[in-house]
Amino acid sequence: DQQVKQNSPSLSVQEGRISILNCDYTNSMFDYFLWYKKYPAEGPTFLISISSIKDKNEDGRFTVFLNKSAKHLSLHIVPSQPGDSAVYFCAASARAGGTSYGKLTFGQGTILTVHP
Amino acid sequence: EPEVTQTPSHQVTQMGQEVILRCVPISNHLYFYWYRQILGQKVEFLVSFYNNEISEKSEIFDDQFSVERPDGSNFTLKIRSTKLEDSAMYFCASSGWTVRTGELFFGEGSRLTVL
């Protein structure tokens, strides 16, 4: 199942710089996209989401960009902090209402390491 | 801060044995989910549950799997006869109105090892 792909297994950045995590999808039925963060021994934690009718959504240091024509989304973290070091999962859903909102298709994850 | 709790954190079982994984979702949530992650693979959707019934299930969720909300607080996943390939981290998740933004609240997971 390669409907959601994160091609970079890992990313390393310096504290204070920008982190850019990328994600590609193939299913045209996806209309909502999300990023989750996961620390070791914890469950995934919701970070930010974007509807397919938008191309950008911002929440503090986190911005998600969506390019529907390219079926590509990215997460920008500015400035990056050591506490941001975690696994970041891209996810998508095809929303038909109700519980389908929570039926997520995840990417493989990207390990982000932010060095002090 | 309310959280989803899961027990046990780790269970080791023999192939063919029944396993029950338990979850206590956040109390005012209405939507409940089980996901799993086999080591080195993606997090995968198993089943969603709303209004005391399954609303969707994946191909993985075959007749060996069942879910139940027996007492209005617990949400359980039962695997009737475990197979080696059932070894994975199982995540319970719940959501309320934030389900519309895709925000699910995940538990810390239950690691199942089938020998």
PDB file of C-alpha atoms in Angstrom:
ATOM      1  CA  ASP A   1       0.000   0.000   0.000  1.00  0.00           C
ATOM      2  CA  GLN A   2       1.869   3.061  -1.271  1.00  0.00           C
ATOM      3  CA  GLN A   3      -0.985   5.559  -1.279  1.00  0.00           C
ATOM      4  CA  VAL A   4       0.929   7.868   1.067  1.00  0.00           C
ATOM      5  CA  LYS A   5       4.701   8.006   0.796  1.00  0.00           C
ATOM      6  CA  GLN A   6       7.384   9.741   2.759  1.00  0.00           C
ATOM      7  CA  ASN A   7      10.551   9.191   0.770  1.00  0.00           C
ATOM      8  CA  SER A   8      13.000  10.508   3.336  1.00  0.00           C
ATOM      9  CA  PRO A   9      13.478   8.088   6.245  1.00  0.00           C
ATOM     10  CA  SER A  10      15.398  10.704   8.214  1.00  0.00           C
ATOM     11  CA  LEU A  11      16.258  14.395   8.363  1.00  0.00           C
ATOM     12  CA  SER A  12      18.847  16.172  10.459  1.00  0.00           C
ATOM     13  CA  VAL A  13      18.816  19.943  11.045  1.00  0.00           C
ATOM     14  CA  GLN A  14      20.435  22.478  13.341  1.00  0.00           C
ATOM     15  CA  GLU A  15      18.459  24.173  16.069  1.00  0.00           C
ATOM     16  CA  GLY A  16      16.952  27.417  14.822  1.00  0.00           C
ATOM     17  CA  ARG A  17      16.935  26.370  11.167  1.00  0.00           C
ATOM     18  CA  ILE A  18      13.955  25.280   9.090  1.00  0.00           C
ATOM     19  CA  SER A  19      12.888  21.636   8.929  1.00  0.00           C
ATOM     20  CA  ILE A  20      11.017  20.600   5.794  1.00  0.00           C
ATOM     21  CA  LEU A  21       9.335  17.214   5.737  1.00  0.00           C
ATOM     22  CA  ASN A  22       7.785  15.966   2.534  1.00  0.00           C
ATOM     23  CA  CYS A  23       4.968  13.625   1.634  1.00  0.00           C
ATOM     24  CA  ASP A  24       3.435  12.406  -1.624  1.00  0.00           C
ATOM     25  CA  TYR A  25       0.107  10.705  -2.196  1.00  0.00           C
ATOM     26  CA  THR A  26      -1.493   8.894  -5.090  1.00  0.00           C
ATOM     27  CA  ASN A  27      -5.159   8.527  -4.165  1.00  0.00           C
ATOM     28  CA  SER A  28      -7.195  11.361  -5.689  1.00  0.00           C
ATOM     29  CA  MET A  29     -10.023  10.605  -3.272  1.00  0.00           C
ATOM     30  CA  PHE A  30      -7.991  11.922  -0.342  1.00  0.00           C
ATOM     31  CA  ASP A  31      -9.338  15.298   0.670  1.00  0.00           C
ATOM     32  CA  TYR A  32      -7.839  15.876   4.093  1.00  0.00           C
ATOM     33  CA  PHE A  33      -4.209  15.678   5.060  1.00  0.00           C
ATOM     34  CA  LEU A  34      -2.574  15.569   8.444  1.00  0.00           C
ATOM     35  CA  TRP A  35       0.741  15.428  10.222  1.00  0.00           C
ATOM     36  CA  TYR A  36       1.270  13.461  13.379  1.00  0.00           C
ATOM     37  CA  LYS A  37       4.347  13.402  15.600  1.00  0.00           C
ATOM     38  CA  LYS A  38       5.496  10.387  17.575  1.00  0.00           C
ATOM     39  CA  TYR A  39       7.995  10.122  20.391  1.00  0.00           C
ATOM     40  CA  PRO A  40       9.416   6.714  21.427  1.00  0.00           C
ATOM     41  CA  ALA A  41       7.089   4.683  23.665  1.00  0.00           C
ATOM     42  CA  GLU A  42       4.198   7.059  22.972  1.00  0.00           C
ATOM     43  CA  GLY A  43       1.301   7.048  20.560  1.00  0.00           C
ATOM     44  CA  PRO A  44       1.115   9.451  17.623  1.00  0.00           C
ATOM     45  CA  THR A  45       0.114  13.018  18.509  1.00  0.00           C
ATOM     46  CA  PHE A  46      -1.831  15.241  16.137  1.00  0.00           C
ATOM     47  CA  LEU A  47       0.131  18.224  14.895  1.00  0.00           C
ATOM     48  CA  ILE A  48      -1.675  20.011  12.086  1.00  0.00           C
ATOM     49  CA  SER A  49      -4.076  19.297   9.242  1.00  0.00           C
ATOM     50  CA  ILE A  50      -5.221  20.819   5.969  1.00  0.00           C
ATOM     51  CA  SER A  51      -8.277  20.468   3.822  1.00  0.00           C
ATOM     52  CA  SER A  52      -7.850  19.920   0.097  1.00  0.00           C
ATOM     53  CA  ILE A  53      -9.624  23.219  -0.562  1.00  0.00           C
ATOM     54  CA  LYS A  54      -6.683  25.071   0.970  1.00  0.00           C
ATOM     55  CA  ASP A  55      -3.035  25.264   0.017  1.00  0.00           C
ATOM     56  CA  LYS A  56      -1.600  26.405   3.330  1.00  0.00           C
ATOM     57  CA  ASN A  57      -2.373  26.107   7.001  1.00  0.00           C
ATOM     58  CA  GLU A  58      -0.284  27.630   9.753  1.00  0.00           C
ATOM     59  CA  ASP A  59      -0.166  26.980  13.488  1.00  0.00           C
ATOM     60  CA  GLY A  60       2.632  28.688  15.333  1.00  0.00           C
ATOM     61  CA  ARG A  61       5.961  27.268  14.197  1.00  0.00           C
ATOM     62  CA  PHE A  62       4.264  24.663  12.015  1.00  0.00           C
ATOM     63  CA  THR A  63       3.004  25.259   8.477  1.00  0.00           C
ATOM     64  CA  VAL A  64       1.605  22.671   6.115  1.00  0.00           C
ATOM     65  CA  PHE A  65       1.600  23.305   2.373  1.00  0.00           C
ATOM     66  CA  LEU A  66      -0.528  21.350  -0.066  1.00  0.00           C
ATOM     67  CA  ASN A  67       0.076  21.134  -3.814  1.00  0.00           C
ATOM     68  CA  LYS A  68      -2.885  19.215  -5.170  1.00  0.00           C
ATOM     69  CA  SER A  69      -1.726  19.155  -8.780  1.00  0.00           C
ATOM     70  CA  ALA A  70       1.524  17.516  -7.700  1.00  0.00           C
ATOM     71  CA  LYS A  71      -0.195  15.428  -5.014  1.00  0.00           C
ATOM     72  CA  HIS A  72       2.424  16.662  -2.590  1.00  0.00           C
ATOM     73  CA  LEU A  73       2.396  18.152   0.871  1.00  0.00           C
ATOM     74  CA  SER A  74       5.088  19.415   3.129  1.00  0.00           C
ATOM     75  CA  LEU A  75       5.482  20.376   6.756  1.00  0.00           C
ATOM     76  CA  HIS A  76       7.695  23.320   7.629  1.00  0.00           C
ATOM     77  CA  ILE A  77       8.949  23.799  11.183  1.00  0.00           C
ATOM     78  CA  VAL A  78      10.485  27.208  11.848  1.00  0.00           C
ATOM     79  CA  PRO A  79      12.517  27.582  13.958  1.00  0.00           C
ATOM     80  CA  SER A  80      13.366  23.972  14.724  1.00  0.00           C
ATOM     81  CA  GLN A  81      13.975  23.057  18.357  1.00  0.00           C
ATOM     82  CA  PRO A  82      15.653  19.996  19.901  1.00  0.00           C
ATOM     83  CA  GLY A  83      12.289  19.024  21.410  1.00  0.00           C
ATOM     84  CA  ASP A  84      10.948  18.642  17.869  1.00  0.00           C
ATOM     85  CA  SER A  85      13.119  15.539  17.434  1.00  0.00           C
ATOM     86  CA  ALA A  86      10.621  12.738  16.790  1.00  0.00           C
ATOM     87  CA  VAL A  87       9.111  10.628  14.029  1.00  0.00           C
ATOM     88  CA  TYR A  88       6.751  12.627  11.819  1.00  0.00           C
ATOM     89  CA  PHE A  89       3.945  10.835  10.005  1.00  0.00           C
ATOM     90  CA  CYS A  90       2.026  12.212   7.096  1.00  0.00           C
ATOM     91  CA  ALA A  91      -1.545  10.893   6.883  1.00  0.00           C
ATOM     92  CA  ALA A  92      -4.565  11.322   4.648  1.00  0.00           C
ATOM     93  CA  SER A  93      -8.248  10.563   4.679  1.00  0.00           C
ATOM     94  CA  ALA A  94     -11.070  10.397   2.153  1.00  0.00           C
ATOM     95  CA  ARG A  95     -13.877  11.971   4.108  1.00  0.00           C
ATOM     96  CA  ALA A  96     -17.362  10.673   3.700  1.00  0.00           C
ATOM     97  CA  GLY A  97     -18.471  11.815   7.141  1.00  0.00           C
ATOM     98  CA  GLY A  98     -18.616  10.439  10.640  1.00  0.00           C
ATOM     99  CA  THR A  99     -15.973   7.886  11.513  1.00  0.00           C
ATOM    100  CA  SER A 100     -14.403   8.095   8.053  1.00  0.00           C
ATOM    101  CA  TYR A 101     -12.795  11.325   9.233  1.00  0.00           C
ATOM    102  CA  GLY A 102     -10.643   9.213  11.512  1.00  0.00           C
ATOM    103  CA  LYS A 103      -9.822   6.488   9.018  1.00  0.00           C
ATOM    104  CA  LEU A 104      -6.301   7.569   8.225  1.00  0.00           C
ATOM    105  CA  THR A 105      -3.779   6.241   5.729  1.00  0.00           C
ATOM    106  CA  PHE A 106      -0.291   6.855   7.054  1.00  0.00           C
ATOM    107  CA  GLY A 107       3.086   7.295   5.420  1.00  0.00           C
ATOM    108  CA  GLN A 108       6.155   5.442   6.637  1.00  0.00           C
ATOM    109  CA  GLY A 109       7.367   8.299   8.789  1.00  0.00           C
ATOM    110  CA  THR A 110      10.447  10.531   8.790  1.00  0.00           C
ATOM    111  CA  ILE A 111      12.783  10.642  11.774  1.00  0.00           C
ATOM    112  CA  LEU A 112      13.627  14.282  12.480  1.00  0.00           C
ATOM    113  CA  THR A 113      16.687  15.038  14.577  1.00  0.00           C
ATOM    114  CA  VAL A 114      17.280  18.636  15.630  1.00  0.00           C
ATOM    115  CA  HIS A 115      20.808  19.223  16.901  1.00  0.00           C
ATOM    116  CA  PRO A 116      21.477  21.915  19.539  1.00  0.00           C
TER     117      PRO A 116
ATOM    118  CA  GLU B   1      -5.106  16.493  30.489  1.00  0.00           C
ATOM    119  CA  PRO B   2      -7.387  13.617  29.480  1.00  0.00           C
ATOM    120  CA  GLU B   3      -5.654  10.752  27.758  1.00  0.00           C
ATOM    121  CA  VAL B   4      -6.312   7.388  26.186  1.00  0.00           C
ATOM    122  CA  THR B   5      -4.940   4.552  28.275  1.00  0.00           C
ATOM    123  CA  GLN B   6      -4.122   1.065  27.058  1.00  0.00           C
ATOM    124  CA  THR B   7      -3.386  -2.193  28.846  1.00  0.00           C
ATOM    125  CA  PRO B   8      -1.302  -4.245  28.805  1.00  0.00           C
ATOM    126  CA  SER B   9       1.718  -2.338  27.585  1.00  0.00           C
ATOM    127  CA  HIS B  10       3.285  -5.588  26.420  1.00  0.00           C
ATOM    128  CA  GLN B  11       1.816  -9.053  26.042  1.00  0.00           C
ATOM    129  CA  VAL B  12       3.608 -12.198  24.969  1.00  0.00           C
ATOM    130  CA  THR B  13       1.427 -15.088  23.840  1.00  0.00           C
ATOM    131  CA  GLN B  14       1.673 -18.409  22.088  1.00  0.00           C
ATOM    132  CA  MET B  15       0.374 -18.818  18.559  1.00  0.00           C
ATOM    133  CA  GLY B  16      -3.268 -19.895  18.581  1.00  0.00           C
ATOM    134  CA  GLN B  17      -4.077 -18.246  21.907  1.00  0.00           C
ATOM    135  CA  GLU B  18      -6.751 -15.599  22.381  1.00  0.00           C
ATOM    136  CA  VAL B  19      -5.660 -12.100  23.301  1.00  0.00           C
ATOM    137  CA  ILE B  20      -7.692  -9.146  24.549  1.00  0.00           C
ATOM    138  CA  LEU B  21      -6.227  -5.661  24.388  1.00  0.00           C
ATOM    139  CA  ARG B  22      -7.947  -3.048  26.466  1.00  0.00           C
ATOM    140  CA  CYS B  23      -8.359   0.666  26.023  1.00  0.00           C
ATOM    141  CA  VAL B  24     -10.020   3.401  28.032  1.00  0.00           C
ATOM    142  CA  PRO B  25     -10.839   6.229  25.615  1.00  0.00           C
ATOM    143  CA  ILE B  26     -11.272   9.837  26.674  1.00  0.00           C
ATOM    144  CA  SER B  27     -14.580   9.973  28.496  1.00  0.00           C
ATOM    145  CA  ASN B  28     -16.675  12.276  26.305  1.00  0.00           C
ATOM    146  CA  HIS B  29     -15.432  10.908  22.997  1.00  0.00           C
ATOM    147  CA  LEU B  30     -17.773   9.140  20.598  1.00  0.00           C
ATOM    148  CA  TYR B  31     -15.489   7.751  17.902  1.00  0.00           C
ATOM    149  CA  PHE B  32     -13.148   4.879  18.607  1.00  0.00           C
ATOM    150  CA  TYR B  33     -10.434   3.261  16.525  1.00  0.00           C
ATOM    151  CA  TRP B  34      -7.814   0.539  16.535  1.00  0.00           C
ATOM    152  CA  TYR B  35      -4.655   0.891  14.500  1.00  0.00           C
ATOM    153  CA  ARG B  36      -1.577  -1.293  14.427  1.00  0.00           C
ATOM    154  CA  GLN B  37       2.054  -0.936  13.430  1.00  0.00           C
ATOM    155  CA  ILE B  38       4.111  -3.987  12.564  1.00  0.00           C
ATOM    156  CA  LEU B  39       7.771  -3.361  13.313  1.00  0.00           C
ATOM    157  CA  GLY B  40       9.363  -1.368  10.513  1.00  0.00           C
ATOM    158  CA  GLN B  41       6.067  -0.821   8.716  1.00  0.00           C
ATOM    159  CA  LYS B  42       3.385   1.837   8.517  1.00  0.00           C
ATOM    160  CA  VAL B  43       0.682   2.527  11.037  1.00  0.00           C
ATOM    161  CA  GLU B  44      -2.405   0.791   9.598  1.00  0.00           C
ATOM    162  CA  PHE B  45      -6.112   1.336  10.220  1.00  0.00           C
ATOM    163  CA  LEU B  46      -7.927  -1.716  11.570  1.00  0.00           C
ATOM    164  CA  VAL B  47     -11.418  -0.683  12.605  1.00  0.00           C
ATOM    165  CA  SER B  48     -13.617   2.232  13.575  1.00  0.00           C
ATOM    166  CA  PHE B  49     -16.467   2.072  16.072  1.00  0.00           C
ATOM    167  CA  TYR B  50     -19.327   4.464  16.672  1.00  0.00           C
ATOM    168  CA  ASN B  51     -22.693   4.210  18.359  1.00  0.00           C
ATOM    169  CA  ASN B  52     -21.908   0.724  19.639  1.00  0.00           C
ATOM    170  CA  GLU B  53     -21.172  -0.795  16.299  1.00  0.00           C
ATOM    171  CA  ILE B  54     -18.386  -1.167  13.785  1.00  0.00           C
ATOM    172  CA  SER B  55     -18.635   1.558  11.165  1.00  0.00           C
ATOM    173  CA  GLU B  56     -15.660   0.586   9.026  1.00  0.00           C
ATOM    174  CA  LYS B  57     -13.016  -2.109   8.977  1.00  0.00           C
ATOM    175  CA  SER B  58      -9.956  -2.825   6.898  1.00  0.00           C
ATOM    176  CA  GLU B  59      -9.053  -6.011   5.054  1.00  0.00           C
ATOM    177  CA  ILE B  60      -6.769  -6.883   7.948  1.00  0.00           C
ATOM    178  CA  PHE B  61      -9.724  -6.999  10.342  1.00  0.00           C
ATOM    179  CA  ASP B  62     -10.945 -10.486   9.494  1.00  0.00           C
ATOM    180  CA  ASP B  63     -13.095 -12.910  11.477  1.00  0.00           C
ATOM    181  CA  GLN B  64     -10.270 -13.455  13.969  1.00  0.00           C
ATOM    182  CA  PHE B  65     -10.683  -9.898  15.216  1.00  0.00           C
ATOM    183  CA  SER B  66     -13.525  -8.385  17.161  1.00  0.00           C
ATOM    184  CA  VAL B  67     -14.127  -5.180  19.103  1.00  0.00           C
ATOM    185  CA  GLU B  68     -16.433  -4.421  21.952  1.00  0.00           C
ATOM    186  CA  ARG B  69     -17.382  -1.567  24.217  1.00  0.00           C
ATOM    187  CA  PRO B  70     -18.736  -3.652  27.057  1.00  0.00           C
ATOM    188  CA  ASP B  71     -19.414  -1.087  29.764  1.00  0.00           C
ATOM    189  CA  GLY B  72     -19.432   2.403  28.275  1.00  0.00           C
ATOM    190  CA  SER B  73     -15.853   3.125  29.281  1.00  0.00           C
ATOM    191  CA  ASN B  74     -13.646   0.318  27.999  1.00  0.00           C
ATOM    192  CA  PHE B  75     -13.010  -0.452  24.345  1.00  0.00           C
ATOM    193  CA  THR B  76     -11.462  -3.838  23.650  1.00  0.00           C
ATOM    194  CA  LEU B  77      -9.824  -5.572  20.726  1.00  0.00           C
ATOM    195  CA  LYS B  78      -9.937  -9.364  20.758  1.00  0.00           C
ATOM    196  CA  ILE B  79      -7.850 -11.614  18.571  1.00  0.00           C
ATOM    197  CA  ARG B  80      -9.354 -15.099  18.756  1.00  0.00           C
ATOM    198  CA  SER B  81      -6.483 -17.258  17.562  1.00  0.00           C
ATOM    199  CA  THR B  82      -3.259 -15.317  17.261  1.00  0.00           C
ATOM    200  CA  LYS B  83      -0.835 -15.845  14.406  1.00  0.00           C
ATOM    201  CA  LEU B  84       2.842 -14.940  14.206  1.00  0.00           C
ATOM    202  CA  GLU B  85       2.005 -12.097  11.836  1.00  0.00           C
ATOM    203  CA  ASP B  86      -0.256 -10.504  14.456  1.00  0.00           C
ATOM    204  CA  SER B  87       2.879  -9.410  16.311  1.00  0.00           C
ATOM    205  CA  ALA B  88       2.706  -5.619  16.281  1.00  0.00           C
ATOM    206  CA  MET B  89       2.102  -2.495  18.322  1.00  0.00           C
ATOM    207  CA  TYR B  90      -1.636  -1.934  18.623  1.00  0.00           C
ATOM    208  CA  PHE B  91      -2.841   1.628  19.116  1.00  0.00           C
ATOM    209  CA  CYS B  92      -6.251   2.596  20.367  1.00  0.00           C
ATOM    210  CA  ALA B  93      -7.524   6.060  19.452  1.00  0.00           C
ATOM    211  CA  SER B  94     -10.591   8.111  20.216  1.00  0.00           C
ATOM    212  CA  SER B  95     -12.041  11.397  19.099  1.00  0.00           C
ATOM    213  CA  GLY B  96     -14.866  13.789  19.711  1.00  0.00           C
ATOM    214  CA  TRP B  97     -15.760  16.803  17.602  1.00  0.00           C
ATOM    215  CA  THR B  98     -12.118  17.156  16.554  1.00  0.00           C
ATOM    216  CA  VAL B  99     -12.571  14.093  14.368  1.00  0.00           C
ATOM    217  CA  ARG B 100     -13.627  16.608  11.704  1.00  0.00           C
ATOM    218  CA  THR B 101     -10.057  17.910  11.563  1.00  0.00           C
ATOM    219  CA  GLY B 102      -8.639  14.386  11.691  1.00  0.00           C
ATOM    220  CA  GLU B 103      -7.413  14.862  15.234  1.00  0.00           C
ATOM    221  CA  LEU B 104      -7.416  11.503  16.936  1.00  0.00           C
ATOM    222  CA  PHE B 105      -6.072  10.954  20.425  1.00  0.00           C
ATOM    223  CA  PHE B 106      -3.884   7.878  20.530  1.00  0.00           C
ATOM    224  CA  GLY B 107      -2.907   5.742  23.472  1.00  0.00           C
ATOM    225  CA  GLU B 108       0.671   4.680  24.083  1.00  0.00           C
ATOM    226  CA  GLY B 109       0.072   1.321  22.461  1.00  0.00           C
ATOM    227  CA  SER B 110       0.060  -2.336  23.451  1.00  0.00           C
ATOM    228  CA  ARG B 111       2.915  -4.392  22.083  1.00  0.00           C
ATOM    229  CA  LEU B 112       1.804  -7.909  21.167  1.00  0.00           C
ATOM    230  CA  THR B 113       4.430 -10.579  20.624  1.00  0.00           C
ATOM    231  CA  VAL B 114       3.217 -13.910  19.264  1.00  0.00           C
ATOM    232  CA  LEU B 115       5.637 -16.823  19.632  1.00  0.00           C
TER     233      LEU B 115
END
